[in-house]
Amino acid sequence: MDLPVDEWKSYLLEKWSLLPTSIQLTISTAETLSDIFLQSSLLLQPQDEMFLKRLSRGYFVGKDPEAPLFYREEGNKKFQEKDYTGAAVLYSKTCLIDIMRAQTHGYPERLQPKIMLRKAECLVTLGRLQEASQTINDLESNFTAKPALADSPFHILQRNLHHLKIKIQEKKNLTEIFPAALAKAFEDMDLREENEKISSASSSVSLCTDPLKGRYLIATKDILPGELLVKEAAFVSVLTPGEMQPLHQALDSKWSTKVTNGDLYCHQCLKHTLATVPCDGCTYAKYCSQECMQQAWELYHSIECSLGGLLLTLGVFCHIALRLTLLARFENVGEIIRKLCDETSLKDISLPENKNMVKTLNYGQGESEENGKIVQTPIPGCDVNGKYENNYYAVFNLLPHTENHSPEHKFLCALSVSALCRQLEAASLQALTTGLKCSELKAVATPDFCPDLDIWGVAMLRHMLQLQCNAQAITTIQQTGSKENIITDSRQVRLATGIFPVVSLLNHSCSPNTSVSFISTVATIRASQQIRKGQEILHCYGPHESRMGVAERQQKLRAQYFFDCNCPACQTEAHRMTAGPRWEAFCCNSCRAPMQGDDVLSCGNRSCTESISRDHLVSRLQDLQQQVKMARELLRNGKLEQAVRRLLGCRHKAESFLSAEHTVAGEIEDGLAQAYAALGDWQKSATHLQKSLQVVEVRHGPCSVEMGHELFKLAQIFFSGFAIPEALNTIQKAEKVLLVHYGPWHDDIQELRKMKSCLLDLPPIPVGPSM
Ligand SMILES: [Zn+2]
Ligand SMILES: [Zn+2]
Ligand SMILES: [Zn+2]
Ligand SMILES: [Zn+2]
């Protein structure tokens, strides 16, 4: 997803392996990114470009006249399967396209009013109210201009029009409440006091550098859990396409009917929306509104639009690299592009890291002597006044770690970027010769803006290499399970990849002291625990101690981020060297004590002689996981009694060899809780969920966001069962935990508060009834 598709990757790796050693050596030992790029792009042959073009065509993103019919049929299927979300998305893909086509292809004039009314209806259903109103206005002025239309069907039309207007007003009233709530959410998220030296950060932190750690943030005062430390809009973000399938892989159908994130979220602002406005030029880009479409077009999409298939083939990192350079046009253009275009300074900024290290060392001292005067050396990425901001200059200064990447990887990135440059060049040449859309591509083609696409290429290569360590996944919590489920289950999904120059200042820890969440493309970082003055602010790059063991974390961090993690979690775990965490532990069949050992495990209880091979236990575990999966399937299909029976069976098996805190044991309890909730047995449901809660607590800690989600579920169960004291108690706990991670305006917190006020407003009930 991040890197190019496998076919292109293996094609280039093979090309690399066939290169003469002397050329490989030239590229491997190239001094600057500029040299790496120029040496590699010389090797890009027309047949390579042809191969890439063929691959790109597989990711069809142009408009196809047959698509609407197909989508409508698939929409009907989804509707019958009660997948209403899927159906709505597929219908919206077709309806408006049909109407627009009818209008442009000489639809009989007397039928025009009818079709415009249909269009307005569609737009109202899709929640695009402004456009609906506009269509109605057009329709009405059509009537005044052509009184001949006012024959008999006109009256019916007039009546429908009237109803539609009322509907629009009603919907407008409804939606007006929502933005107010959202605006408030952003207000609350404002930093109490913005940092004078670091934009988007609170005054409770400050920026430091040191030769070993690079740049990092420390607390300038004691910080309490939940305090907002960073609130930063992505400098750039690119929606993760989801599971896109190239055509040759999806043999059975020409178009994918799978509803991916690309269909559900605005490609510009990442807002969730069922009724997206598609780009006029491609089927890939979709937006929540005309405004977002317009904004995206002006910022970058006018140039990306015709490159859709190629960008999907080259992967998200390449796409971000292109968009970054496109965005750079709007900012400090004079300064940065001049720097970029100036060959000497280009060499300077793309120096290999070992020389940069010397520079960093100097920076680390914070000051140097010049003509006998002490001069404060600026921290990289800061402006002349020492201020660090969310801008292209800061992005450009993020480290590409050039010397850490393998030569093959640099070759892969350089050739992908140079293929992209050739496409841009071809597109701008074509625009110049045909005179079409010339103004749109002017930015690329105008000589005085950028004399040489190679300069862009070098910048893009730098960005691609930076992304491996600096890309931030933008995630959201997606509710899973059907609407009928009483307990909402949720999972974190990756929506987009972005660059946040300020968030990038934070170093990693496997047990971080902050928590990150997103609204739209804005990242917020809150303290997840008390942080003392002078302590470093740390967040987790992915490998968290509650998700993987120390060896796996160390390996992942070394491979992707090029460092050996030395965080407290890694230090203590490496010392302990136990059989692994409790949520993966096996226990003794006869006495329930934990089993210990490597290939052969023996009971930790000295008076017990049980022993068993690890392979045997692992295969039993896999068996059990399969059965749990099947039980969950039954649950999803509403076969509740069967699901309960199967889950109880699984539970019995789990008790014979898994520790009570094993993740799979937790999953079984969670499944039972859901099944009993659906059956209306609140008491049993709560009992099982409390057991699942214990497993989550052992694994993720009592104040973790995961714990918050579990407590939220438990509160829902108590609430539905009218167990008022228990519900109030659990709501309070859930609120306390989730507030720290999300702040007061998050949906879950709002929901909890609604539940609370509802319970408190209930008339007093003499004796606690059902629980
Ligand atoms: Zn949007
Ligand atoms: Zn487009
Ligand atoms: Zn660590
Ligand atoms: Zn035993």
XYZ file of C-alpha atoms in Angstrom, residues 74 122 226 303 318 420 434 554 559 585 681 693 705:
13
model
C -24.980 -4.380 -7.658
C -31.545 12.660 -5.649
C -5.721 14.320 29.462
C -2.537 17.633 -11.841
C 4.948 8.184 -4.021
C 6.195 9.827 -12.463
C -2.978 20.836 -27.783
C 12.928 -4.318 18.486
C 13.909 -2.350 10.201
C 0.416 -17.759 28.396
C -30.180 -11.542 29.286
C -12.669 -6.578 30.734
C -8.136 3.550 25.373
